[in-house]
Amino acid sequence: GAVVSQHPSWVICKSGTSVKIECRSLDFQATTMFWYRQFPKQSLMLMATSNEGSKATYEQGVEKDKFLINHASLTLSTLTVTSAHPEDSSFYICSARDPGGPNEQFFGPGTRLTVL
Amino acid sequence: AQSVTQLGSHVSVSEGALVLLRCNYSSSVPPYLFWYVQYPNQGLQLLLKYTTGATLVKGINGFEAEFKKSETSFHLTKPSAHMSDAAEYFCAVSDSGNTPLVFGKGTRLSVIA
């Protein structure tokens, strides 16, 4: 199946700093990618839909100025957590669908963010 | 709007026993239904999916699920649990392959030796 990677797999940062997380589709082009957030022992919540070449669509309650999404190419979407605070600590997961493949989304392995 | 309800946040079974994880959905259009498994600190792995066609879907690791439209259910089963099946399981729904998934709250499966 199609492969989606994320980098880094884990990151620890100080409060007030910004962190960039990359999501790449390795063997297909993805016009749309999705970013989810998962708190410990909870389900995945959609944060935003990332569209190649256009602005991301954010879910209600998600601060677009805090969670900057850039989908600069058909294989890369980035999520930047700006001025991170401890409450932003979470597991961030991206997904993408291969337009030429089966009707399913492929998930990245996730990025564990810890803000001190 | 779509939604998913997973009955039971934690299910415990003995090794070799039947596994049954329940999922009910609501959708205003024919749904695409998925089951994913997540091991600690890892991403999601697709177990199986229903899009169209046969309502009994077989997936990896011996799991299967049956789409029952009249019951709006998509329960996950496995005839004989293995220790390696202990994980978190998520049911999800979407209205196509290119729209975001709506996840249930998850069910943690424990397997007792």
GROMACS .gro file of C-alpha atoms in nm:
model
  229
    1GLY     CA    1   0.000   0.000   0.000
    2ALA     CA    2   0.087   0.366  -0.019
    3VAL     CA    3   0.327   0.501   0.241
    4VAL     CA    4   0.301   0.821   0.440
    5SER     CA    5   0.588   0.936   0.656
    6GLN     CA    6   0.613   1.195   0.929
    7HIS     CA    7   0.913   1.375   1.066
    8PRO     CA    8   1.011   1.400   1.340
    9SER     CA    9   0.862   1.102   1.519
   10TRP     CA   10   0.898   1.282   1.848
   11VAL     CA   11   1.004   1.628   1.957
   12ILE     CA   12   1.051   1.807   2.287
   13CYS     CA   13   1.056   2.184   2.290
   14LYS     CA   14   1.045   2.472   2.531
   15SER     CA   15   0.732   2.673   2.585
   16GLY     CA   16   0.713   2.966   2.345
   17THR     CA   17   0.907   2.806   2.063
   18SER     CA   18   0.769   2.687   1.730
   19VAL     CA   19   0.781   2.333   1.599
   20LYS     CA   20   0.740   2.212   1.241
   21ILE     CA   21   0.608   1.865   1.160
   22GLU     CA   22   0.637   1.724   0.811
   23CYS     CA   23   0.402   1.481   0.642
   24ARG     CA   24   0.512   1.321   0.317
   25SER     CA   25   0.347   1.085   0.075
   26LEU     CA   26   0.638   0.872  -0.038
   27ASP     CA   27   0.508   0.691  -0.343
   28PHE     CA   28   0.206   0.888  -0.455
   29GLN     CA   29   0.088   1.244  -0.502
   30ALA     CA   30  -0.169   1.372  -0.258
   31THR     CA   31  -0.371   1.680  -0.339
   32THR     CA   32  -0.534   1.656   0.000
   33MET     CA   33  -0.388   1.563   0.335
   34PHE     CA   34  -0.551   1.564   0.674
   35TRP     CA   35  -0.408   1.654   1.013
   36TYR     CA   36  -0.541   1.490   1.327
   37ARG     CA   37  -0.461   1.537   1.693
   38GLN     CA   38  -0.483   1.267   1.955
   39PHE     CA   39  -0.470   1.326   2.329
   40PRO     CA   40  -0.361   1.039   2.554
   41LYS     CA   41  -0.611   0.757   2.563
   42GLN     CA   42  -0.849   0.948   2.340
   43SER     CA   43  -0.962   0.934   1.982
   44LEU     CA   44  -0.832   1.123   1.683
   45MET     CA   45  -0.981   1.464   1.621
   46LEU     CA   46  -0.956   1.627   1.281
   47MET     CA   47  -0.772   1.956   1.299
   48ALA     CA   48  -0.762   2.064   0.938
   49THR     CA   49  -0.769   1.961   0.575
   50SER     CA   50  -0.458   2.055   0.385
   51ASN     CA   51  -0.505   2.136   0.017
   52GLU     CA   52  -0.213   2.157  -0.222
   53GLY     CA   53  -0.166   2.508  -0.349
   54SER     CA   54  -0.440   2.665  -0.142
   55LYS     CA   55  -0.526   2.751   0.215
   56ALA     CA   56  -0.603   2.481   0.463
   57THR     CA   57  -0.955   2.431   0.591
   58TYR     CA   58  -0.963   2.429   0.969
   59GLU     CA   59  -1.215   2.260   1.191
   60GLN     CA   60  -1.417   2.467   1.432
   61GLY     CA   61  -1.223   2.552   1.742
   62VAL     CA   62  -0.879   2.503   1.587
   63GLU     CA   63  -0.670   2.821   1.589
   64LYS     CA   64  -0.535   2.868   1.238
   65ASP     CA   65  -0.281   3.124   1.354
   66LYS     CA   66  -0.142   2.878   1.603
   67PHE     CA   67  -0.143   2.569   1.384
   68LEU     CA   68  -0.003   2.681   1.050
   69ILE     CA   69  -0.047   2.436   0.766
   70ASN     CA   70   0.136   2.460   0.438
   71HIS     CA   71   0.081   2.215   0.152
   72ALA     CA   72   0.351   2.339  -0.081
   73SER     CA   73   0.377   2.034  -0.304
   74LEU     CA   74   0.183   1.724  -0.396
   75THR     CA   75   0.393   1.515  -0.160
   76LEU     CA   76   0.450   1.740   0.138
   77SER     CA   77   0.233   1.909   0.397
   78THR     CA   78   0.371   2.076   0.706
   79LEU     CA   79   0.211   2.162   1.037
   80THR     CA   80   0.381   2.432   1.241
   81VAL     CA   81   0.280   2.472   1.602
   82THR     CA   82   0.364   2.834   1.679
   83SER     CA   83   0.447   2.961   2.027
   84ALA     CA   84   0.389   2.618   2.169
   85HIS     CA   85   0.258   2.573   2.521
   86PRO     CA   86   0.231   2.263   2.740
   87GLU     CA   87  -0.135   2.221   2.647
   88ASP     CA   88  -0.025   2.170   2.286
   89SER     CA   89   0.152   1.852   2.389
   90SER     CA   90  -0.015   1.576   2.195
   91PHE     CA   91   0.022   1.310   1.928
   92TYR     CA   92  -0.018   1.459   1.580
   93ILE     CA   93  -0.106   1.229   1.291
   94CYS     CA   94  -0.144   1.307   0.923
   95SER     CA   95  -0.317   1.108   0.652
   96ALA     CA   96  -0.347   1.117   0.276
   97ARG     CA   97  -0.531   0.936   0.006
   98ASP     CA   98  -0.371   0.802  -0.309
   99PRO     CA   99  -0.601   0.927  -0.588
  100GLY     CA  100  -0.497   0.639  -0.807
  101GLY     CA  101  -0.541   0.378  -0.540
  102PRO     CA  102  -0.813   0.226  -0.325
  103ASN     CA  103  -1.068   0.430  -0.137
  104GLU     CA  104  -0.878   0.456   0.186
  105GLN     CA  105  -0.655   0.698   0.364
  106PHE     CA  106  -0.305   0.612   0.461
  107PHE     CA  107  -0.182   0.736   0.794
  108GLY     CA  108   0.160   0.853   0.896
  109PRO     CA  109   0.321   0.703   1.206
  110GLY     CA  110   0.251   1.015   1.411
  111THR     CA  111   0.460   1.276   1.587
  112ARG     CA  112   0.472   1.297   1.964
  113LEU     CA  113   0.508   1.662   2.071
  114THR     CA  114   0.601   1.745   2.429
  115VAL     CA  115   0.617   2.110   2.531
  116LEU     CA  116   0.801   2.180   2.852
  117ALA     CA  117  -2.320   1.499   0.999
  118GLN     CA  118  -2.159   1.166   1.052
  119SER     CA  119  -2.082   1.008   1.384
  120VAL     CA  120  -1.949   0.685   1.525
  121THR     CA  121  -2.030   0.518   1.855
  122GLN     CA  122  -1.811   0.245   1.991
  123LEU     CA  123  -1.977   0.060   2.275
  124GLY     CA  124  -1.731  -0.023   2.549
  125SER     CA  125  -1.415   0.174   2.599
  126HIS     CA  126  -1.243  -0.140   2.726
  127VAL     CA  127  -1.301  -0.501   2.633
  128SER     CA  128  -1.117  -0.788   2.797
  129VAL     CA  129  -1.113  -1.141   2.658
  130SER     CA  130  -0.923  -1.458   2.728
  131GLU     CA  131  -0.669  -1.584   2.480
  132GLY     CA  132  -0.849  -1.805   2.230
  133ALA     CA  133  -1.189  -1.650   2.297
  134LEU     CA  134  -1.409  -1.464   2.052
  135VAL     CA  135  -1.339  -1.095   2.006
  136LEU     CA  136  -1.637  -0.868   1.943
  137LEU     CA  137  -1.591  -0.493   1.922
  138ARG     CA  138  -1.905  -0.295   1.855
  139CYS     CA  139  -1.944   0.002   1.625
  140ASN     CA  140  -2.257   0.190   1.526
  141TYR     CA  141  -2.258   0.482   1.288
  142SER     CA  142  -2.484   0.752   1.162
  143SER     CA  143  -2.457   0.888   0.812
  144SER     CA  144  -2.692   1.064   0.576
  145VAL     CA  145  -2.524   0.906   0.274
  146PRO     CA  146  -2.397   0.554   0.204
  147PRO     CA  147  -2.099   0.529   0.434
  148TYR     CA  148  -1.747   0.413   0.391
  149LEU     CA  149  -1.658   0.226   0.710
  150PHE     CA  150  -1.318   0.141   0.850
  151TRP     CA  151  -1.156  -0.034   1.141
  152TYR     CA  152  -0.808   0.068   1.247
  153VAL     CA  153  -0.574  -0.071   1.510
  154GLN     CA  154  -0.325   0.139   1.704
  155TYR     CA  155  -0.042   0.006   1.915
  156PRO     CA  156   0.110   0.233   2.183
  157ASN     CA  157   0.289   0.537   2.044
  158GLN     CA  158   0.229   0.428   1.688
  159GLY     CA  159   0.012   0.540   1.400
  160LEU     CA  160  -0.298   0.371   1.269
  161GLN     CA  161  -0.300   0.049   1.075
  162LEU     CA  162  -0.598  -0.037   0.860
  163LEU     CA  163  -0.759  -0.367   0.956
  164LEU     CA  164  -1.040  -0.364   0.703
  165LYS     CA  165  -1.282  -0.143   0.521
  166TYR     CA  166  -1.625  -0.145   0.365
  167THR     CA  167  -1.700   0.075   0.067
  168THR     CA  168  -1.944  -0.112  -0.155
  169GLY     CA  169  -2.028  -0.469  -0.244
  170ALA     CA  170  -2.009  -0.763  -0.009
  171THR     CA  171  -2.123  -0.670   0.338
  172LEU     CA  172  -1.897  -0.920   0.515
  173VAL     CA  173  -1.548  -0.786   0.495
  174LYS     CA  174  -1.236  -0.981   0.581
  175GLY     CA  175  -0.927  -0.802   0.696
  176ILE     CA  176  -0.581  -0.868   0.820
  177ASN     CA  177  -0.484  -1.076   1.123
  178GLY     CA  178  -0.803  -1.284   1.106
  179PHE     CA  179  -1.042  -0.996   1.171
  180GLU     CA  180  -1.368  -0.946   0.989
  181ALA     CA  181  -1.664  -0.711   1.009
  182GLU     CA  182  -2.014  -0.709   0.872
  183PHE     CA  183  -2.192  -0.402   0.745
  184LYS     CA  184  -2.555  -0.412   0.853
  185LYS     CA  185  -2.741  -0.120   0.709
  186SER     CA  186  -3.064  -0.193   0.894
  187GLU     CA  187  -2.878  -0.183   1.225
  188THR     CA  188  -2.633   0.090   1.120
  189SER     CA  189  -2.361  -0.130   1.259
  190PHE     CA  190  -2.015  -0.245   1.159
  191HIS     CA  191  -1.900  -0.473   1.440
  192LEU     CA  192  -1.550  -0.618   1.436
  193THR     CA  193  -1.496  -0.984   1.519
  194LYS     CA  194  -1.219  -1.239   1.543
  195PRO     CA  195  -1.290  -1.602   1.629
  196SER     CA  196  -0.989  -1.656   1.850
  197ALA     CA  197  -0.801  -1.381   2.032
  198HIS     CA  198  -0.424  -1.376   2.041
  199MET     CA  199  -0.205  -1.194   2.287
  200SER     CA  200  -0.073  -0.979   2.005
  201ASP     CA  201  -0.425  -0.846   1.942
  202ALA     CA  202  -0.406  -0.632   2.256
  203ALA     CA  203  -0.427  -0.275   2.127
  204GLU     CA  204  -0.662   0.018   2.074
  205TYR     CA  205  -0.920  -0.023   1.800
  206PHE     CA  206  -1.094   0.260   1.621
  207CYS     CA  207  -1.400   0.250   1.402
  208ALA     CA  208  -1.431   0.532   1.151
  209VAL     CA  209  -1.674   0.656   0.889
  210SER     CA  210  -1.653   0.883   0.589
  211ASP     CA  211  -1.878   0.962   0.297
  212SER     CA  212  -1.609   0.896   0.039
  213GLY     CA  213  -1.246   0.803   0.014
  214ASN     CA  214  -1.135   1.162  -0.008
  215THR     CA  215  -1.307   1.317   0.290
  216PRO     CA  216  -1.178   1.322   0.644
  217LEU     CA  217  -1.261   1.033   0.868
  218VAL     CA  218  -1.482   1.064   1.172
  219PHE     CA  219  -1.354   0.835   1.444
  220GLY     CA  220  -1.520   0.664   1.733
  221LYS     CA  221  -1.369   0.707   2.077
  222GLY     CA  222  -1.186   0.378   2.052
  223THR     CA  223  -1.199   0.047   2.234
  224ARG     CA  224  -0.902  -0.088   2.419
  225LEU     CA  225  -0.875  -0.463   2.382
  226SER     CA  226  -0.696  -0.660   2.651
  227VAL     CA  227  -0.617  -1.028   2.603
  228ILE     CA  228  -0.571  -1.238   2.915
  229ALA     CA  229  -0.351  -1.544   2.909
   0.00000   0.00000   0.00000
